[in-house]
């Protein structure tokens, strides 16, 4: 599989959680772990995706806490929109051979500059 295509599918694999809970986290993680040594592009995209998955999990926990002050529903809506849009944008950028760091993503894993 071509490098760009692999990265494209890695971004899209996050939507697997729609059908199987946590699959959208596990699938891109497994894809990244299997390809990171062979492809610098796949390594960068995998790190970006993993950073977003961890960050969005933290934001979801914070949103639950904010439910008690009636602001959490708005953060959940914003998070849902970002959860849907960011992988699509990442997918488009990957198909063009570019890397795109998801906004508001906490850099747990450093992403090499391309």
Coordinates of C-alpha atoms in Angstrom, one line a residue, residues 25-62:
X25 CA -8.2 4.3 19.3
X26 CA -6.8 0.8 19.0
X27 CA -6.9 0.5 15.1
X28 CA -4.8 3.6 14.4
X29 CA -2.5 2.7 17.3
X30 CA -1.8 -0.8 15.8
X31 CA -1.4 0.7 12.3
X32 CA 1.1 3.2 13.7
X33 CA 3.1 0.6 15.6
X34 CA 3.4 -1.7 12.6
X35 CA 4.5 1.1 10.2
X36 CA 6.4 3.6 12.2
X37 CA 9.8 2.0 11.6
X38 CA 9.3 1.7 7.9
X39 CA 7.8 5.1 7.1
X40 CA 8.6 8.5 8.5
X41 CA 5.3 9.8 7.1
X42 CA 3.3 7.0 8.8
X43 CA 5.3 7.7 12.0
X44 CA 4.4 11.4 12.0
X45 CA 0.7 10.8 11.2
X46 CA 0.5 8.1 13.8
X47 CA 1.9 10.4 16.5
X48 CA -0.5 13.1 15.5
X49 CA -3.5 10.8 15.7
X50 CA -2.4 9.3 19.0
X51 CA -1.9 12.8 20.4
X52 CA -5.4 13.7 19.4
X53 CA -6.9 10.5 20.8
X54 CA -5.4 11.1 24.2
X55 CA -6.2 14.8 24.1
X56 CA -9.9 14.2 23.2
X57 CA -10.2 11.6 25.9
X58 CA -8.9 14.2 28.5
X59 CA -11.3 16.8 27.0
X60 CA -14.2 14.4 27.3
X61 CA -13.4 13.8 31.0
X62 CA -13.2 17.5 31.6

